Coordinates of C-alpha atoms in Angstrom, one line a residue:
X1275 CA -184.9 199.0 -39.0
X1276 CA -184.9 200.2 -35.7
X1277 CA -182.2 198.6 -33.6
X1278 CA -182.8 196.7 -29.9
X1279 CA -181.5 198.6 -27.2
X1280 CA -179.9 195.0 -26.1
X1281 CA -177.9 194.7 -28.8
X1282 CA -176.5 198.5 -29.0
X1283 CA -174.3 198.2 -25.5
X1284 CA -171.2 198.0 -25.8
X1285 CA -169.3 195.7 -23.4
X1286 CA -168.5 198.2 -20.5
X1287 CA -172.6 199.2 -20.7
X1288 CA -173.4 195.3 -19.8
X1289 CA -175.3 195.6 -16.8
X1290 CA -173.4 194.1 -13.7
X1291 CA -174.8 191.2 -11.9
X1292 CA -176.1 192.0 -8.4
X1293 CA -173.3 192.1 -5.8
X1294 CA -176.1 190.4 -3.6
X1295 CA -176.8 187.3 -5.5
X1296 CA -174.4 184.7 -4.6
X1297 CA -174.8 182.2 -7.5
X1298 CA -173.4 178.9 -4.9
X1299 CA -175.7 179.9 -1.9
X1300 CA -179.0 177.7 -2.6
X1301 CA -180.9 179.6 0.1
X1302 CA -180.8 182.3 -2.9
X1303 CA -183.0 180.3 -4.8
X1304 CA -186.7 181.4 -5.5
X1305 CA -190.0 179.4 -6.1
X1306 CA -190.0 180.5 -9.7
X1307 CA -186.9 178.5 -10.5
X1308 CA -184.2 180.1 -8.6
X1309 CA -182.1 182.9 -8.5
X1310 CA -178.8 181.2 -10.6
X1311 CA -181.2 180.3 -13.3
X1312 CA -182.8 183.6 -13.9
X1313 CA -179.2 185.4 -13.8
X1314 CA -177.8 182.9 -16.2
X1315 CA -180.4 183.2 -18.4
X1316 CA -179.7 186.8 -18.5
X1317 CA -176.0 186.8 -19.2
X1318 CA -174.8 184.3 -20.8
X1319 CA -170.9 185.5 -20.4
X1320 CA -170.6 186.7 -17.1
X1321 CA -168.2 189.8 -16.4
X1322 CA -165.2 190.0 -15.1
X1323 CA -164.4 192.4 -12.1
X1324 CA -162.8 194.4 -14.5
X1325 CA -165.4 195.3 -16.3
X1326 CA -164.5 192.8 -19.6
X1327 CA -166.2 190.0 -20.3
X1328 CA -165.7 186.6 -20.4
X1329 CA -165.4 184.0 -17.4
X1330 CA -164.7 184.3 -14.1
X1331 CA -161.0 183.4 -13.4
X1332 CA -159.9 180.8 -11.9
X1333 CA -158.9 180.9 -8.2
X1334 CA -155.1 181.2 -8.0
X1335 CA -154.9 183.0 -11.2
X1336 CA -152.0 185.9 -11.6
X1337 CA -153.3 189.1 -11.0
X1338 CA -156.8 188.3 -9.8
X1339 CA -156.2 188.5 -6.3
X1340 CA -157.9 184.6 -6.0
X1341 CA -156.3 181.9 -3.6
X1342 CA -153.9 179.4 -5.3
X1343 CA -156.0 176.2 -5.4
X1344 CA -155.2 173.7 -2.6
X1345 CA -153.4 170.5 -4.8
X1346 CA -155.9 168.3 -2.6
X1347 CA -158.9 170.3 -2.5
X1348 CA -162.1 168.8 -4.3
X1349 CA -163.6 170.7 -7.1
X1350 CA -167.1 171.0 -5.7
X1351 CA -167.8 167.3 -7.2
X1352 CA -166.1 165.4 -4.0
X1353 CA -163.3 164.5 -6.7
X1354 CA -159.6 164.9 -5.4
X1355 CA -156.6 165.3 -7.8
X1356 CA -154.1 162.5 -6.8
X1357 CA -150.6 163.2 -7.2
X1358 CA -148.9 162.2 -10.8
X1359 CA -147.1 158.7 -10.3
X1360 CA -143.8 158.2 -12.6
X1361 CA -143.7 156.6 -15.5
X1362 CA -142.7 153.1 -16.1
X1363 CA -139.3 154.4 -17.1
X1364 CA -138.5 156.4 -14.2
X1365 CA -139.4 153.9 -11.6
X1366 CA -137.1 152.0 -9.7
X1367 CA -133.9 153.9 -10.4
X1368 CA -132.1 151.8 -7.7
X1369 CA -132.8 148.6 -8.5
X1370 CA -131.5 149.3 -12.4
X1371 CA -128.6 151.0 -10.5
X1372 CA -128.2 148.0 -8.7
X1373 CA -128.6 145.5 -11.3
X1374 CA -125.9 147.1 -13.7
X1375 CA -123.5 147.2 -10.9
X1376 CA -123.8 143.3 -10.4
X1377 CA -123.4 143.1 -14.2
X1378 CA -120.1 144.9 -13.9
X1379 CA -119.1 143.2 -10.9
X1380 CA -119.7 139.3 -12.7
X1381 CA -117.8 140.5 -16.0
X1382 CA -115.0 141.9 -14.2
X1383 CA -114.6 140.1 -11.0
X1384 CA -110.8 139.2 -12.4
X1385 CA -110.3 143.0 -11.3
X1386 CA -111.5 142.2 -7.4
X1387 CA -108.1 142.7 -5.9
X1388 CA -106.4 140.0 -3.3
X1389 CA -104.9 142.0 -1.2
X1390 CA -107.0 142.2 1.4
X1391 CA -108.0 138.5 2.4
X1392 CA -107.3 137.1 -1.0
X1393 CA -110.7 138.3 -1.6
X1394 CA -110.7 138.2 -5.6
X1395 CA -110.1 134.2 -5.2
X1396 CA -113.0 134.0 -2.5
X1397 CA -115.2 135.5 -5.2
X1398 CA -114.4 133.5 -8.0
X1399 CA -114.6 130.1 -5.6
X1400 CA -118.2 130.9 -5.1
X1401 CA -118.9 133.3 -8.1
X1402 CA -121.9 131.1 -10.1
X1403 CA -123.9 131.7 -6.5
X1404 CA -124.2 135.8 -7.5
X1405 CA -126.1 134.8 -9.8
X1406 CA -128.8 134.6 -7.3
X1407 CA -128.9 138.3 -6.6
X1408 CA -130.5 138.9 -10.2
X1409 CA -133.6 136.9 -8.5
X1410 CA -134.6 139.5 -5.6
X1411 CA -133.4 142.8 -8.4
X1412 CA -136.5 141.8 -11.1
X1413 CA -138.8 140.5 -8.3
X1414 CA -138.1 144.4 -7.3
X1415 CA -138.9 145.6 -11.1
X1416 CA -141.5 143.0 -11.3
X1417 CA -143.8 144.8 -8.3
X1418 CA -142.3 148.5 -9.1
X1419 CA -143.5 148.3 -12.2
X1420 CA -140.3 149.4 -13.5
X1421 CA -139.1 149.1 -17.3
X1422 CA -136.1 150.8 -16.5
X1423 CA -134.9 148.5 -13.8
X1424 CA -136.3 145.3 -15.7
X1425 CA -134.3 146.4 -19.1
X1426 CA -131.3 146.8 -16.4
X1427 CA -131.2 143.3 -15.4
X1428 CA -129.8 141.9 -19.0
X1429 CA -126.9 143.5 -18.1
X1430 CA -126.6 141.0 -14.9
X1431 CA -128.1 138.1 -16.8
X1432 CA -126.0 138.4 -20.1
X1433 CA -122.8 138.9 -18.2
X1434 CA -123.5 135.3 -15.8
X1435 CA -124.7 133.4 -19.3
X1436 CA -121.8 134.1 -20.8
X1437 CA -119.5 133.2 -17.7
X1438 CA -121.8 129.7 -17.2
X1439 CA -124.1 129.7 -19.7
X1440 CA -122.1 126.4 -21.0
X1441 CA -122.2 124.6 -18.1
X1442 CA -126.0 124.5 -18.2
X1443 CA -126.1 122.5 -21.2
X1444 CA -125.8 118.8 -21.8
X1445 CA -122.5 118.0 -23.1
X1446 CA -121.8 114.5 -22.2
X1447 CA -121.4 111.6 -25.4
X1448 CA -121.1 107.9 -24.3
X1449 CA -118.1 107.2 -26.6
X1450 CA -114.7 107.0 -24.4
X1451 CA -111.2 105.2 -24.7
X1452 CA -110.6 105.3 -21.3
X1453 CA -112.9 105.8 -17.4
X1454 CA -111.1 107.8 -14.3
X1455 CA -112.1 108.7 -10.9
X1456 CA -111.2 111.0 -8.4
X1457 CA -112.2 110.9 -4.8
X1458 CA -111.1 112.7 -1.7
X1459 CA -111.9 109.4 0.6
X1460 CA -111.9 111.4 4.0
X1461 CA -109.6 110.6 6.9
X1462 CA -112.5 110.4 9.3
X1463 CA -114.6 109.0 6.5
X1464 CA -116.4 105.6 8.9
X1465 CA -117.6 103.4 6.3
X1466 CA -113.7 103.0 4.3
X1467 CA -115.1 99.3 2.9
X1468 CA -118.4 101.1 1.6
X1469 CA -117.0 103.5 0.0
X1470 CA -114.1 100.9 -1.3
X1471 CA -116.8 98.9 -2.9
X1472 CA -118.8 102.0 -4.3
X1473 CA -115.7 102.9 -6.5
X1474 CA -114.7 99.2 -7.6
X1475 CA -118.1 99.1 -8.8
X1476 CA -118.2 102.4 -11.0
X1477 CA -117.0 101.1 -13.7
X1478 CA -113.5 103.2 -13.1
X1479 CA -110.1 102.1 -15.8
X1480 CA -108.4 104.2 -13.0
X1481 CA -108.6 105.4 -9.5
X1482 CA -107.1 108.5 -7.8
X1483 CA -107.8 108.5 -4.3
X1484 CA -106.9 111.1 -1.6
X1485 CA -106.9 111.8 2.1
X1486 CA -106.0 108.0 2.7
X1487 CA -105.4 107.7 6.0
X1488 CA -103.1 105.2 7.5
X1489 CA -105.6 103.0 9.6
X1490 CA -108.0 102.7 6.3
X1491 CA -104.9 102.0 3.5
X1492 CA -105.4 98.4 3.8
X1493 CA -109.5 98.1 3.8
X1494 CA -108.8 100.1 0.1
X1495 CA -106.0 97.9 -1.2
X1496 CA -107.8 94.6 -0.1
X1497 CA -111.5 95.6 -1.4
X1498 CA -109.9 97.1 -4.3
X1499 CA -107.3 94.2 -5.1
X1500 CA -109.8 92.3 -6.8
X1501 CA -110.9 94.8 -9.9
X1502 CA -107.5 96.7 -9.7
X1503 CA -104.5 94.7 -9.6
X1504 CA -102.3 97.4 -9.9
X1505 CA -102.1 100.2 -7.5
X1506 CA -99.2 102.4 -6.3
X1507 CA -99.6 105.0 -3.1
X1508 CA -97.1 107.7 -2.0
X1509 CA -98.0 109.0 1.6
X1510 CA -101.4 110.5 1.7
X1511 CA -102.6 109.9 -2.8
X1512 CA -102.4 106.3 -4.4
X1513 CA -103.5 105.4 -7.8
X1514 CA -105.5 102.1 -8.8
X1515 CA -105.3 100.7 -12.2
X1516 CA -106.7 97.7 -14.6
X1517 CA -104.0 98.4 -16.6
X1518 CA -99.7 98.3 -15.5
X1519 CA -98.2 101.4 -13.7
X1520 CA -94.6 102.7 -13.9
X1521 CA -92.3 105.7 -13.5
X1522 CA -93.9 106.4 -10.2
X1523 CA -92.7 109.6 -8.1
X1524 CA -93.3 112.3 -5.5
X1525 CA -94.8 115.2 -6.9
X1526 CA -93.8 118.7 -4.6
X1527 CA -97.1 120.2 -4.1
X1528 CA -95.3 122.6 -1.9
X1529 CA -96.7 121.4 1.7
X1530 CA -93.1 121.8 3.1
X1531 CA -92.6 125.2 1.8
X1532 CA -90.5 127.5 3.8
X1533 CA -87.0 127.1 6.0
X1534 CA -88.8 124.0 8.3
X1535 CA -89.9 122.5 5.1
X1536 CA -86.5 122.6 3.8
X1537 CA -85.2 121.2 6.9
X1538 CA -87.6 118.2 7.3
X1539 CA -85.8 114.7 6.7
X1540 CA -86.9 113.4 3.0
X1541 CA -88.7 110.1 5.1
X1542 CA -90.4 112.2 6.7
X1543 CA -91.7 114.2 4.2
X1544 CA -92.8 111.0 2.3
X1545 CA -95.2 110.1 5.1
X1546 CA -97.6 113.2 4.6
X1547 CA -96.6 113.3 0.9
X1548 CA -99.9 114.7 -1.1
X1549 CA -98.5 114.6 -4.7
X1550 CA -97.2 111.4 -7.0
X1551 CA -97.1 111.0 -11.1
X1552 CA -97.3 107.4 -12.6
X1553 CA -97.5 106.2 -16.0
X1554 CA -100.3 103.9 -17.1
X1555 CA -100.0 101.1 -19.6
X1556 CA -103.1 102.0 -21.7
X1557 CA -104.3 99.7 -24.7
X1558 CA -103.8 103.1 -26.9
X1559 CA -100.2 103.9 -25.3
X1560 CA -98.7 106.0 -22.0
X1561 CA -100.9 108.2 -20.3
X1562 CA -99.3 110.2 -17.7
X1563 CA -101.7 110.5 -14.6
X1564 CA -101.2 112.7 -11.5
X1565 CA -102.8 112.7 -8.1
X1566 CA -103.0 115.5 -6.1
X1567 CA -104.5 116.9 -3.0
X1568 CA -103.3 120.6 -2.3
X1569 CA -103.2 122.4 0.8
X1570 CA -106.7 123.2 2.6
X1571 CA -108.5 127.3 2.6
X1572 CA -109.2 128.9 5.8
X1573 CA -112.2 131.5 5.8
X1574 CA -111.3 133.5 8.7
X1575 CA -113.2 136.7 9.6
X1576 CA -110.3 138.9 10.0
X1577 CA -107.8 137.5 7.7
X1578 CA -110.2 136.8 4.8
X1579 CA -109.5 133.6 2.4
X1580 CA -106.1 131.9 3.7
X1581 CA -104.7 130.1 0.4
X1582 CA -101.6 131.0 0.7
X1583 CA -100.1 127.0 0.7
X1584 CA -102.8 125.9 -1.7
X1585 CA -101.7 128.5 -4.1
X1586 CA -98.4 127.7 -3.7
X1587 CA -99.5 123.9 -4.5
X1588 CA -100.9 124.8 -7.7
X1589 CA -97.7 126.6 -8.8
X1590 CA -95.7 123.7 -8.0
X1591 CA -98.4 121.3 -9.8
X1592 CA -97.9 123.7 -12.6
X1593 CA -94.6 123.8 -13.7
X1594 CA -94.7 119.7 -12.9
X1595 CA -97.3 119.2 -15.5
X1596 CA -95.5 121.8 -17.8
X1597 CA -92.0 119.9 -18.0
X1598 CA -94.1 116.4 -18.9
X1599 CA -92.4 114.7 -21.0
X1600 CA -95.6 112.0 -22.2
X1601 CA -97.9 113.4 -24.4
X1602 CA -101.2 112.6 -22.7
X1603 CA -101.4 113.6 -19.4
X1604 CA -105.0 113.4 -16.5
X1605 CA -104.5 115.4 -13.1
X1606 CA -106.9 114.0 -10.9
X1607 CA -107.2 115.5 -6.9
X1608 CA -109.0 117.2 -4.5
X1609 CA -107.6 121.0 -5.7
X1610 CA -109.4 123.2 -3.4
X1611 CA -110.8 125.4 -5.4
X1612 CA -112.4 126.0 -8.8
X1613 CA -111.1 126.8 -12.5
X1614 CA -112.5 130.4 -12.0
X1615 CA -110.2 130.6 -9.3
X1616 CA -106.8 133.2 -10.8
X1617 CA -104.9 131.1 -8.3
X1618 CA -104.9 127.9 -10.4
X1619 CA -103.7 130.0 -13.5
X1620 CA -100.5 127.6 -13.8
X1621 CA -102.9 124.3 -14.3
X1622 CA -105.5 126.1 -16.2
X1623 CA -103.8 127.5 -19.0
X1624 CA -101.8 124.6 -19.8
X1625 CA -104.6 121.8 -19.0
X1626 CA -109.1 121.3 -19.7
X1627 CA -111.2 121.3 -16.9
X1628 CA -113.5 118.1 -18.1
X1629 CA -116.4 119.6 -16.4
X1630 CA -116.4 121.9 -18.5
X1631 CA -115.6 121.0 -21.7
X1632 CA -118.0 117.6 -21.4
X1633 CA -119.7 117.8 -18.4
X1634 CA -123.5 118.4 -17.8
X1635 CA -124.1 121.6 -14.6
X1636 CA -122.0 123.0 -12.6
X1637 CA -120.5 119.3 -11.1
X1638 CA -119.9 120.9 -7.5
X1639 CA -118.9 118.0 -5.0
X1640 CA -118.1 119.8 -2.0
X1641 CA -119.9 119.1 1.0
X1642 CA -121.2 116.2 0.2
X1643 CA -124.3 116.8 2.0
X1644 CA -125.0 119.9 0.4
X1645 CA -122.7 120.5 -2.7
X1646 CA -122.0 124.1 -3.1
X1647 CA -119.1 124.3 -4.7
X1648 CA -116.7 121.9 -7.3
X1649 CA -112.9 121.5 -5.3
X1650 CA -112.7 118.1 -6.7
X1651 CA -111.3 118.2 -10.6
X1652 CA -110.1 116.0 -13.3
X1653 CA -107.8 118.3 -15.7
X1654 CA -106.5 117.0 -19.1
X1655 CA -104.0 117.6 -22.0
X1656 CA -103.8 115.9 -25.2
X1657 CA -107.0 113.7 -24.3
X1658 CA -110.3 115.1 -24.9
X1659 CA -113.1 114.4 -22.1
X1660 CA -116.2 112.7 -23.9
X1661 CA -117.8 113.0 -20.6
X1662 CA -117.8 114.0 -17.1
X1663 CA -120.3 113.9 -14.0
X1664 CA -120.8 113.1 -10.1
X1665 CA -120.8 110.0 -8.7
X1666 CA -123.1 109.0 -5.5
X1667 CA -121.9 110.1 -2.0
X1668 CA -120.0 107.9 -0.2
X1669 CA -118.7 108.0 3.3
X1670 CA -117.1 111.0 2.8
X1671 CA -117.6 114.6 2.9
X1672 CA -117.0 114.8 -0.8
X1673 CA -118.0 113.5 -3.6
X1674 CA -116.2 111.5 -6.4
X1675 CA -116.0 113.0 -9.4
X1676 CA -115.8 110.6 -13.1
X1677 CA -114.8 111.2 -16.4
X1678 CA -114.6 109.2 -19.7
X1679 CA -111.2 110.1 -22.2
X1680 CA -110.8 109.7 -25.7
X1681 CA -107.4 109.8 -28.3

């Protein structure tokens, strides 16, 4: 069979399209159909300038001489390759940058040092409040898209649970032996018999009032003569009580610390004393009871956190509640600070914060118009707390703080 002169050629042979056609250019075009369509017809598989067949190569390829491709050049379609975006995991490197670094920062904030300023205590006063940050972090991962900074954020959030995770829960029970409450009554506080009559009416077996002032000691002792017949006050703290009080004394908060402290008379120390321990005559036996109000924090911008007397204070308190003799003993005062705080180390590890062991959120009492933080504290050893909460504002700028005792 003879064989078609077509199919004899070898690849080189292929004739080579005309170097005048110019397949894009639709002025080439003919009334029969065109051009394009009559060479493609033709050859099916162009040639290559070098003489081999298969397709044209791309622009930009090595070794053809072509232009690299412009990355935002259409492809004769109007189509323009967009950029490649990240992946969900490689978004938002920052924020999970940021978000384990808060985690860190909230389980080791005991590590913040207090040299400068006594800036590890000013942390810990105000340390639930961080917690806050994690908010703006996954509203970040939330419109970044980002897994890696939203898987980031347990970190933060598992290190604050664990910190106050308990104090979110409702531990309060209604069984109690005995009622106490604390309240810092304000020197400058203008309604004394309001806020006299709110505490005779809340239910109180025992009162611990600070920050008496002298021109308001007898609106307290008359409104509160009636419910508590038995009351005892030492300068600045007294103590009411349905029940007999005895063994009453000075307690050294260390206000007069220092070379003038040790100078100034003992009357005169009395006067502004902030400190006393009594013994109450409970149906179930002696419970020691202490009322304290320690020394006041300064934030200053250049100094930082001034503490220094307040710490001293809780030293003092320390080693007074640590040589009790009586079994059951309730501190009740206007502490300045918190339990997170390292400065109350003395109190804490020797006493129960009843917030926290029976209370139900964070309890914070301080100001009393916007409570951002819990100074005011009722502390116990060999009672439990069945309860503990906040009692409505008075007159003052705090507010009193309750808690119910069992044995």
């Amino acid at each position: 069979m003879t064989r078609s002169p077509l199919s004899a050629r070898t690849p080189a042979s292929r004739t080579r399209p005309d170097p005048r056609h110019r397949p894009d250019d639709p002025s080439a075009a003919t009334a029969d159909g065109g051009e394009r369509g009559r060479t493609t017809a033709s050859h099916p598989d162009p040639v290559n300038a070098d003489g081999t067949a298969g397709r044209p190569h791309p622009p930009g390829t090595p070794g053809t001489g072509g232009t690299r491709e412009d990355p935002g050049a259409t492809d004769g379609r109007g189509a323009v390759d967009a950029p490649r975006r990240p992946g969900v995991w490689r978004r938002g490197p920052l924020l999970a940058a940021a978000a384990v670094l808060l985690g860190l920062f909230l389980l080791l904030h005991a590590s913040v040092p207090n040299r400068i300023g006594n800036l590890g205590s000013l942390v810990e006063t105000f340390l639930p409040w961080f917690g806050l940050l994690i908010l703006p972090l996954a509203a970040g991962a939330l419109l970044r898209r980002s897994a890696s900074a939203a898987l980031a954020l347990l970190v933060p959030a598992v290190a604050w649970l664990n910190l106050f995770g308990g104090l979110l829960t409702d531990k309060t029970h209604p069984a109690g032996d005995l009622m106490v409450v604390s309240h810092n009554v304000g020197a400058e506080n203008p309604d004394p018999t309001g806020t006299a009559r709110a505490l005779a009416g809340s239910g109180a077996d025992v009162l611990a009032l600070e920050e008496l002032a002298a021109h308001a000691r007898g609106t307290y002792e008359r409104e509160l003569a009636a419910v508590y017949p038995h009351h005892t006050v030492l300068g600045t703290v007294g103590v009411w009580s349905r029940f007999p009080l005895s063994d009453t004394r000075p307690v050294d908060v260390a206000m007069d610390a220092g070379p003038l402290g040790a100078a100034k008379p003992a009357e005169e120390k009395l006067v502004d004393n902030r400190g006393l321990r009594t013994t109450v005559a409970t149906d179930r036996g002696p419970l020691a009871v202490y009322a304290a109000h320690l020394g006041s924090v300064r934030v200053n911008p250049r100094a930082g956190l001034s503490s220094g007397q307040r710490d001293a204070g809780a030293e003092a308190l320390g080693r007074a509640v640590a040589a009790e003799k009586t079994e059951r003993v309730v501190l009740l005062g206007d502490l300045n600070g918190t339990p997170d705080d390292r400065a109350y180390t003395a109190l804490t590890s020797r006493m129960e914060p009843a917030q926290e062991v029976a209370g139900a959120g964070f309890g914070f009492t301080w100001p009393a118009a916007f409570p951002v933080v819990r100074i005011d504290q009722i502390l116990v050893r060999g009672v439990k707390p069945a309860s503990a909460w906040v009692l409505p504002a008075t007159g003052s700028d705090h507010l009193p703080v309750a808690a119910r005792v069992h044995w």
